[in-house]
CSV table of C-alpha atoms in Angstrom, one decimal:
chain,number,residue,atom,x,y,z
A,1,UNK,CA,15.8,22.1,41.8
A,2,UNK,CA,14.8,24.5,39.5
A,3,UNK,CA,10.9,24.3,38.7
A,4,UNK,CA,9.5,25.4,35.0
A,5,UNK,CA,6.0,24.6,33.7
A,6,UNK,CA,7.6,22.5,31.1
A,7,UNK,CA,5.0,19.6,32.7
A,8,UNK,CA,2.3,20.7,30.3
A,9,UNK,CA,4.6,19.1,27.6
A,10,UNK,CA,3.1,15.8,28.4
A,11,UNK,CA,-0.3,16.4,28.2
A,12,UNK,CA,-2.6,17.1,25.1
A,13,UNK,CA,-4.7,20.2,24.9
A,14,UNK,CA,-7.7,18.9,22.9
A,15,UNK,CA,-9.6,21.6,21.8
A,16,UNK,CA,-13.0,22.9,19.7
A,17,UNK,CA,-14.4,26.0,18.4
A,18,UNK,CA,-17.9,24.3,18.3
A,19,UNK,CA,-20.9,25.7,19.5
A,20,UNK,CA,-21.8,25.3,22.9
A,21,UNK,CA,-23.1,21.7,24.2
A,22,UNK,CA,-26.0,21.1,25.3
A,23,UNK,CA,-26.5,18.9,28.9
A,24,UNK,CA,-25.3,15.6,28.2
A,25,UNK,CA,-27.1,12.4,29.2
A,26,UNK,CA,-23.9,10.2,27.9
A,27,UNK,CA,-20.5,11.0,29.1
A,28,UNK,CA,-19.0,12.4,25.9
A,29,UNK,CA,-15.6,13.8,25.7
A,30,UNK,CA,-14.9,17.4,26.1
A,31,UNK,CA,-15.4,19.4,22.7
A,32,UNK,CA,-17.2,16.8,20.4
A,33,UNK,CA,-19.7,19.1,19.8
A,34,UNK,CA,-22.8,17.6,18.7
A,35,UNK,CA,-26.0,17.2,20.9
A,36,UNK,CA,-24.9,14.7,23.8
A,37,UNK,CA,-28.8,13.7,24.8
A,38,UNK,CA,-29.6,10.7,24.4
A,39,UNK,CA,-25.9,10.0,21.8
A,40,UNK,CA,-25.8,6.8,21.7
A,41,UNK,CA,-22.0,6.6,19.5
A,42,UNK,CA,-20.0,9.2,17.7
A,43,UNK,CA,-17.5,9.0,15.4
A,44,UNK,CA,-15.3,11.5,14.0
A,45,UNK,CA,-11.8,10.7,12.8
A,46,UNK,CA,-10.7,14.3,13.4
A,47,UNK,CA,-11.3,14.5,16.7
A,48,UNK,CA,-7.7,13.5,18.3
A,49,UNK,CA,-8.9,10.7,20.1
A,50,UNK,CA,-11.1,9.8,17.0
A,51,UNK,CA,-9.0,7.0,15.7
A,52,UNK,CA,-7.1,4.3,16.6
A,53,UNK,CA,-5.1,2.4,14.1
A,54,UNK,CA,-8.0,0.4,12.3
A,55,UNK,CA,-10.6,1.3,15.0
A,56,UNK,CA,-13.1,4.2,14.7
A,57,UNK,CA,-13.0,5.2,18.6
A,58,UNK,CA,-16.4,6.1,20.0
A,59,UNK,CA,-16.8,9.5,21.5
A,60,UNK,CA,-19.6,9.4,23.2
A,61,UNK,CA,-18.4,8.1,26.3
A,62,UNK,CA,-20.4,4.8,25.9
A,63,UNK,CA,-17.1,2.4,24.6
A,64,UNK,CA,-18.7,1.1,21.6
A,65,UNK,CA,-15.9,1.5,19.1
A,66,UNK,CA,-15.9,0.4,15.7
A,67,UNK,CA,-13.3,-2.1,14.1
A,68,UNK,CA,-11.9,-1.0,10.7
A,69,UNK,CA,-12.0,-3.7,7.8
A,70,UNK,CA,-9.9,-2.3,4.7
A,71,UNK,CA,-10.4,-3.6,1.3
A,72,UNK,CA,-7.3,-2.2,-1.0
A,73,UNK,CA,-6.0,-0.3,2.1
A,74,UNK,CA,-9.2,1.3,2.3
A,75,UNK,CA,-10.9,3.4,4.2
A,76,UNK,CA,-8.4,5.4,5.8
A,77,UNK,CA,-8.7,8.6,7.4
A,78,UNK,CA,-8.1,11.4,5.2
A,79,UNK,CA,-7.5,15.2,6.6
A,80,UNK,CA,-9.3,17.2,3.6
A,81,UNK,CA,-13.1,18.7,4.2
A,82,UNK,CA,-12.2,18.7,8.0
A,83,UNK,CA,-11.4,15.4,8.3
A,84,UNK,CA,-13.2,12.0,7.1
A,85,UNK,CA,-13.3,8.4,6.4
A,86,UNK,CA,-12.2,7.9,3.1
A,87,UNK,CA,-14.1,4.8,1.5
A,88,UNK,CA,-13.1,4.3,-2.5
A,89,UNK,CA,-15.9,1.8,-3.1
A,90,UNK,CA,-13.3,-1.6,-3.3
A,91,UNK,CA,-15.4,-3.2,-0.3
A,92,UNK,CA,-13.9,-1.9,2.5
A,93,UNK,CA,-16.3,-0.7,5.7
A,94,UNK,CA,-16.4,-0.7,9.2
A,95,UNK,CA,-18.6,-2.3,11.7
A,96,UNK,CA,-19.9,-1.4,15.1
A,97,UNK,CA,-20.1,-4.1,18.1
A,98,UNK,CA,-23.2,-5.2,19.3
A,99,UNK,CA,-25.6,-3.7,20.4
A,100,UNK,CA,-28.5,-3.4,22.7
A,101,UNK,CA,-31.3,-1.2,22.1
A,102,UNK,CA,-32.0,1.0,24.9
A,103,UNK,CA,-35.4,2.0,25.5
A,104,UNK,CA,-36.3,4.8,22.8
A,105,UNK,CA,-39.2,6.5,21.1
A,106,UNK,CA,-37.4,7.3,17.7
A,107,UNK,CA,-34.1,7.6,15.7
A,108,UNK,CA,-31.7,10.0,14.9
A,109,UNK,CA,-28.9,9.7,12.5
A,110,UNK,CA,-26.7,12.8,11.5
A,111,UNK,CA,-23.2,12.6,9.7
A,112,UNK,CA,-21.6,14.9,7.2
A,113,UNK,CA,-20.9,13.1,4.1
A,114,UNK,CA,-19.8,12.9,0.6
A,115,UNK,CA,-21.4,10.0,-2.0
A,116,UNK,CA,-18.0,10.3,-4.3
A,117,UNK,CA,-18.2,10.6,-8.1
A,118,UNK,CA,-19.4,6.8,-8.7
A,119,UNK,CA,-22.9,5.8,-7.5
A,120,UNK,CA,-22.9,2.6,-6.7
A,121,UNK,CA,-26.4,0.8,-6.6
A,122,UNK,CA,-27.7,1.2,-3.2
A,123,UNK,CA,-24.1,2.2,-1.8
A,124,UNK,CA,-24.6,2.3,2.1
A,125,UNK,CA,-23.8,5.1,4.9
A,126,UNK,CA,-24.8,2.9,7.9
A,127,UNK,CA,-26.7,-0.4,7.1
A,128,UNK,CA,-27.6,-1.9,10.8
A,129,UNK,CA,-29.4,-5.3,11.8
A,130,UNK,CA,-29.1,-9.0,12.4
A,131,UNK,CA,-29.0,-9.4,8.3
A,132,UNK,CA,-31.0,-8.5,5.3
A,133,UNK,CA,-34.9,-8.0,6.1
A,134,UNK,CA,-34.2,-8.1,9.6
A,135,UNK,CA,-34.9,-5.6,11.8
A,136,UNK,CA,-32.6,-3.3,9.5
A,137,UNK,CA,-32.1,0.4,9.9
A,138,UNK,CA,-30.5,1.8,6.5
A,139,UNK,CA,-29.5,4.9,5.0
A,140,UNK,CA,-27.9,5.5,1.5
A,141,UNK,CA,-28.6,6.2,-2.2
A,142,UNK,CA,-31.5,4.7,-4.1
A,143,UNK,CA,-30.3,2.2,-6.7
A,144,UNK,CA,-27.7,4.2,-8.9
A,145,UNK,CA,-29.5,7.5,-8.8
A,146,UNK,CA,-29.5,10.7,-7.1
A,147,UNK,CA,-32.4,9.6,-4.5
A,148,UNK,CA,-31.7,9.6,-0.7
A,149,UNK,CA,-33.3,7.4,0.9
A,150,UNK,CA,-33.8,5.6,4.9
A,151,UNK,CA,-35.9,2.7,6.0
A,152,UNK,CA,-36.8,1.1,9.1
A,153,UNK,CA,-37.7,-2.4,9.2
A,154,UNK,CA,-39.6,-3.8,12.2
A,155,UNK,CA,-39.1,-7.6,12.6
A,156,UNK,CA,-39.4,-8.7,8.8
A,157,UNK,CA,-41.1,-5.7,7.4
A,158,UNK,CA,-40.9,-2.5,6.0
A,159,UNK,CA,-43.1,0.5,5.1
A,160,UNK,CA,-40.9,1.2,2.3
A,161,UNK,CA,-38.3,4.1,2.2
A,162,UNK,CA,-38.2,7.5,3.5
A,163,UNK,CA,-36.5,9.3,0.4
A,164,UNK,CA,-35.7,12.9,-0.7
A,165,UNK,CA,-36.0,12.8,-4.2
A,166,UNK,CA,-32.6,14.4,-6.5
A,167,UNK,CA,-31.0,15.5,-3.5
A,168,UNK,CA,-27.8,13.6,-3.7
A,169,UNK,CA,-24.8,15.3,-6.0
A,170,UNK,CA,-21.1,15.2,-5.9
A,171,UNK,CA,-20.7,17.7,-2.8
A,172,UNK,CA,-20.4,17.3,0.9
A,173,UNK,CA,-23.6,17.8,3.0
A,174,UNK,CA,-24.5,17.7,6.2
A,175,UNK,CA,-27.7,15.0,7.0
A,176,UNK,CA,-29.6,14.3,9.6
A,177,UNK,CA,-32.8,11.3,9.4
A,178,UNK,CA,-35.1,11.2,12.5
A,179,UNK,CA,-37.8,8.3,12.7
A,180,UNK,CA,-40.0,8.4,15.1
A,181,UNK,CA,-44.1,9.1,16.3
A,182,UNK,CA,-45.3,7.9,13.1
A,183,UNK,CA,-43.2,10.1,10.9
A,184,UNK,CA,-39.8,10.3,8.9
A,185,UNK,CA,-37.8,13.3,8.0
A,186,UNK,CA,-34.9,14.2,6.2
A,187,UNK,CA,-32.8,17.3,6.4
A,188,UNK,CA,-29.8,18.4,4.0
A,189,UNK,CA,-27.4,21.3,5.3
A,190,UNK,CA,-30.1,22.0,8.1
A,191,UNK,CA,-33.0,22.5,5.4
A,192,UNK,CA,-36.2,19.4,5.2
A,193,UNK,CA,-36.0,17.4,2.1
A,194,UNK,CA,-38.4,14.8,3.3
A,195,UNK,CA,-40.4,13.7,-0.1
A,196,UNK,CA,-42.6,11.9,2.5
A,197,UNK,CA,-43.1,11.8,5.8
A,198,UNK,CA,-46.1,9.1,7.0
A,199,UNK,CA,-43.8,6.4,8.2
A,200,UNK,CA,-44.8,4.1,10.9
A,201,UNK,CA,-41.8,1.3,11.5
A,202,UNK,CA,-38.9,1.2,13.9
A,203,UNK,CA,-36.9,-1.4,14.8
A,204,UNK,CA,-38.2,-4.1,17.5
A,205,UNK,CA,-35.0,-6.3,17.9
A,206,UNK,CA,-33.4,-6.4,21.5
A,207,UNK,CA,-30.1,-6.3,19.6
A,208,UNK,CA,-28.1,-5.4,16.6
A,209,UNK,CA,-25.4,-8.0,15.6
A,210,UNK,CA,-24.4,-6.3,11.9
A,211,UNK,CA,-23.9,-3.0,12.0
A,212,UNK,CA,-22.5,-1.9,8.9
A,213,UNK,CA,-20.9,2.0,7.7
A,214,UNK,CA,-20.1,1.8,4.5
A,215,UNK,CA,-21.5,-1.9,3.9
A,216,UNK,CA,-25.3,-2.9,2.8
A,217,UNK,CA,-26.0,-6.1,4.8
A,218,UNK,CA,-27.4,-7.0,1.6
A,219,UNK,CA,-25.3,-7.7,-1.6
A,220,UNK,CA,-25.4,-4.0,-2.9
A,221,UNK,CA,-22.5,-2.0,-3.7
A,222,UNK,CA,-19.8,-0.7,-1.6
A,223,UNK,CA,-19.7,3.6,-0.4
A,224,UNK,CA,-17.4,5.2,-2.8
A,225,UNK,CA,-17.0,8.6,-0.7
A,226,UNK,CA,-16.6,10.2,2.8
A,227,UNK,CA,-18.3,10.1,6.5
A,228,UNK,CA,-17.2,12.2,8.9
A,229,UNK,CA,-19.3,13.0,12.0
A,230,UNK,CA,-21.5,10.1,12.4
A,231,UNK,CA,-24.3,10.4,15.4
A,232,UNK,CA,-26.6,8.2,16.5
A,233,UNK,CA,-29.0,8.8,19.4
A,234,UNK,CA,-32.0,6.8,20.7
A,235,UNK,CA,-34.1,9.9,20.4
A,236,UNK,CA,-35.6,12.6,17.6
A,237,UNK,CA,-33.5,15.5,18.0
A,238,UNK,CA,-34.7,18.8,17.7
A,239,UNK,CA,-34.4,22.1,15.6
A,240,UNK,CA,-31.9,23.4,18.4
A,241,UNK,CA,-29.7,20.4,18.1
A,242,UNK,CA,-29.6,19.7,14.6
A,243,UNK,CA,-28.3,23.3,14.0
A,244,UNK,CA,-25.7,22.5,16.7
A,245,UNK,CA,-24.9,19.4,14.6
A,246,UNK,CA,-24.8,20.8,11.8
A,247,UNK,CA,-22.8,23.7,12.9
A,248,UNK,CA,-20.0,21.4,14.5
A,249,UNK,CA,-19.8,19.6,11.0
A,250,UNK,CA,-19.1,22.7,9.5
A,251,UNK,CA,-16.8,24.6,11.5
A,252,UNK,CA,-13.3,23.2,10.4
A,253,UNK,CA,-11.3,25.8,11.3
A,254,UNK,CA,-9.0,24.9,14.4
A,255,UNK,CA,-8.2,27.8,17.0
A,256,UNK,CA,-4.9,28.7,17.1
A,257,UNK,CA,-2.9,28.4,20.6
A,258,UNK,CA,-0.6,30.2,22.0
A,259,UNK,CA,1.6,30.6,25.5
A,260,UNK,CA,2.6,28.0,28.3
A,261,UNK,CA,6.3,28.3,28.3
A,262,UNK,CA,6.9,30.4,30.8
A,263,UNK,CA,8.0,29.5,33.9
A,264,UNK,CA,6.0,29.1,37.2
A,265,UNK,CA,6.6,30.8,40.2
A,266,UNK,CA,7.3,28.4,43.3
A,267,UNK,CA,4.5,28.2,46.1
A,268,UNK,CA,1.7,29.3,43.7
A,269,UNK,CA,-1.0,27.3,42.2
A,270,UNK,CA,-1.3,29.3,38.5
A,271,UNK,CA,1.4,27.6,36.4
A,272,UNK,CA,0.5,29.2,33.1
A,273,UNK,CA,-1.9,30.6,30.6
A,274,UNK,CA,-3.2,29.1,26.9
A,275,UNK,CA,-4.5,31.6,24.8
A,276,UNK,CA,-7.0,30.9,22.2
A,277,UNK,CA,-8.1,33.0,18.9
A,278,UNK,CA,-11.5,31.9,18.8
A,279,UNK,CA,-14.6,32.7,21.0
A,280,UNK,CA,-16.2,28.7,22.0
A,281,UNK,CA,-13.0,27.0,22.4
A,282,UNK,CA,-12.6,24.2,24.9
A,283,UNK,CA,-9.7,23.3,26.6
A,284,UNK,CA,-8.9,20.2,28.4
A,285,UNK,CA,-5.9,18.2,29.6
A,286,UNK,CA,-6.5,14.8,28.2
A,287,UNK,CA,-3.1,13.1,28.5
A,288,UNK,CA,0.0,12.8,30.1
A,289,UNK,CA,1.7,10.9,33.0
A,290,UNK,CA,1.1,13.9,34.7
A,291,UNK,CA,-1.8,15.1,33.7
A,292,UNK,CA,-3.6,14.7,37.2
A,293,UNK,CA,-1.6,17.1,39.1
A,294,UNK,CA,-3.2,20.1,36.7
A,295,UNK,CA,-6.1,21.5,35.5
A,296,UNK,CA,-7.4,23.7,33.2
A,297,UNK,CA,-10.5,26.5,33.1
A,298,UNK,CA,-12.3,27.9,30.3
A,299,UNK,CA,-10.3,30.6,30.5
A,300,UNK,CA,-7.2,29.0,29.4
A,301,UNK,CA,-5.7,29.3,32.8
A,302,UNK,CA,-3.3,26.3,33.9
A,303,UNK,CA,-3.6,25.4,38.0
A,304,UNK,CA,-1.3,23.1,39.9
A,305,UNK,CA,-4.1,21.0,41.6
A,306,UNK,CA,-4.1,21.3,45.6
A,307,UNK,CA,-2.2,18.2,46.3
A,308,UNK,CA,1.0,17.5,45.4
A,309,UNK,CA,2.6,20.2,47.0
A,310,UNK,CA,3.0,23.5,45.1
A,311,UNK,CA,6.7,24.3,43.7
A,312,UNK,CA,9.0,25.0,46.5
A,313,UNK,CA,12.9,25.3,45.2
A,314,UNK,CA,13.6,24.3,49.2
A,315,UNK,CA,11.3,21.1,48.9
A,316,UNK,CA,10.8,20.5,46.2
A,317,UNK,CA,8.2,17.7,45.1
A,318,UNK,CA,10.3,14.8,43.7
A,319,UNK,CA,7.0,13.5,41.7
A,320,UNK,CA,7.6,16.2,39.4
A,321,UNK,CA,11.2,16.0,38.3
């Protein structure tokens, strides 16, 4: 038999130029990015494991996907701006499982988003609790105005919203809300916004049983726009992270790869070599029935892993053919 490298045809190379991660606490897949301490879900359709038919798959490693609910066959992923959700304001949203709240000192939400051309009054990004005035955690737009606003209900009550006054237009920005040690902030594109900051609620409820993007778990108006990159964490990030963020939601460029046709020679472990156009790319084999028989370094090298046997035309490793 005849051995080529033609193996790596079953496996995906999943890739990202994004800036370097920072030690994960959650498992999160290779090349999502964003800050992994303390993530609780991530979402991004782009990623290729992002998306599932109609469910949003969660990427950081925890399982906690989100099931799709389209309203006029929407939303739907879109590939423009890097990749999205696409919501066109007809109702359609999706909603997270259950969840238990881990034990935390504050909140961080960050997501790269676009509020369309129609505001609708008090159109949603996330809107999470057990229903309206419950233990709600919401972020959105302030009646039919340019206002951004979060609040954080504990039990029944709220301290009112956390806004940033005019600072929603017809553009995508990158956001990020923390809430947490008596304060609220806002950032847009990695610059504060905050209008005010005392804020002195979090959530108290063991666990969350409507969790909303795109939906108000009140009766207020649909999202008419995009959500792409959507992080939560159990934690306030900090200046370091939120740049990462920020920078992964911006960098839509995908590195263009080249080799791994050629042909391996037998009783060797190198099989190939990817090469890569852009410094901060990952690599990783993700898929593939036989995907566990190689591996992959930053380099873009391609090993045979020590067991099966190496190619041998004499013996050769019937696994393989």
């Amino acid at each position: 038999m005849r051995f080529k490298t033609s193996i790596l045809a079953v496996g995906v190379l999943a890739f990202s130029t994004l800036t370097s991660i920072v030690p994960a606490t959650a498992v999160a897949l290779d090349g999502v990015g964003v800050s992994t301490n303390g993530l609780q879900f991530f979402y991004d359709v782009n990623n290729p494991a992002g998306i599932d038919v109609n469910t949003l798959k969660d990427l950081s490693g925890n399982n906690r996907d989100a099931a799709v609910t389209q309203v006029s066959s929407q939303p739907v992923k879109s590939t423009s701006n890097g990749g999205h959700l696409s919501f066109n304001g007809s109702g359609g949203y999706a909603t997270v499982g259950a969840y238990s709240f881990p034990t935390y000192t504050g909140i961080t939400v960050s997501f790269y988003a676009n509020f369309g051309t129609s505001a609708g009054t008090f159109e949603r990004i996330i809107d999470f609790g057990n229903r309206d005035a419950n233990n709600n955690l919401e972020i959105g737009r302030i009646g039919t105005g340019s206002d951004f606003f979060a609040e954080a209900w504990t039990g029944t009550y709220s301290p009112g919203w956390c806004r940033a006054n005019g600072s929603i237009d017809s553009n995508w920005h990158f956001w990020v809300v923390t809430i947490g040690g008596g304060y609220c902030n806002i950032y847009k594109d990695n610059v504060q916004v905050t209008t005010n900051f005392a804020y002195n609620s979090l959530p108290t409820a063991d666990t969350w049983n409507k969790m909303y993007i795109g939906k108000s778990n009140w009766a207020d108006a649909a999202f008419e726009g995009g959500i792409a990159e959507l992080a939560f964490y159990n934690r306030v990030i900090d200046s370091n992270e939120r740049a990462q963020n920020y920078n992964a939601a911006l960098d839509q460029t995908s590195p263009i790869l080249n080799g791994g046709a050629n042909s391996a020679n037998e009783n060797q472990n190198l099989a190939t070599q990817i090469t890569f156009d852009q410094v901060g790319t990952t690599l990783s084999i993700v898929g593939g029935v036989d995907s566990d028989k190689l591996s992959i370094n930053s380099s873009g090298y391609v090993y045979f892993t020590a067991n099966p046997n190496l190619p041998n035309y004499e013996n050769p490793y019937r696994d393989w053919e």
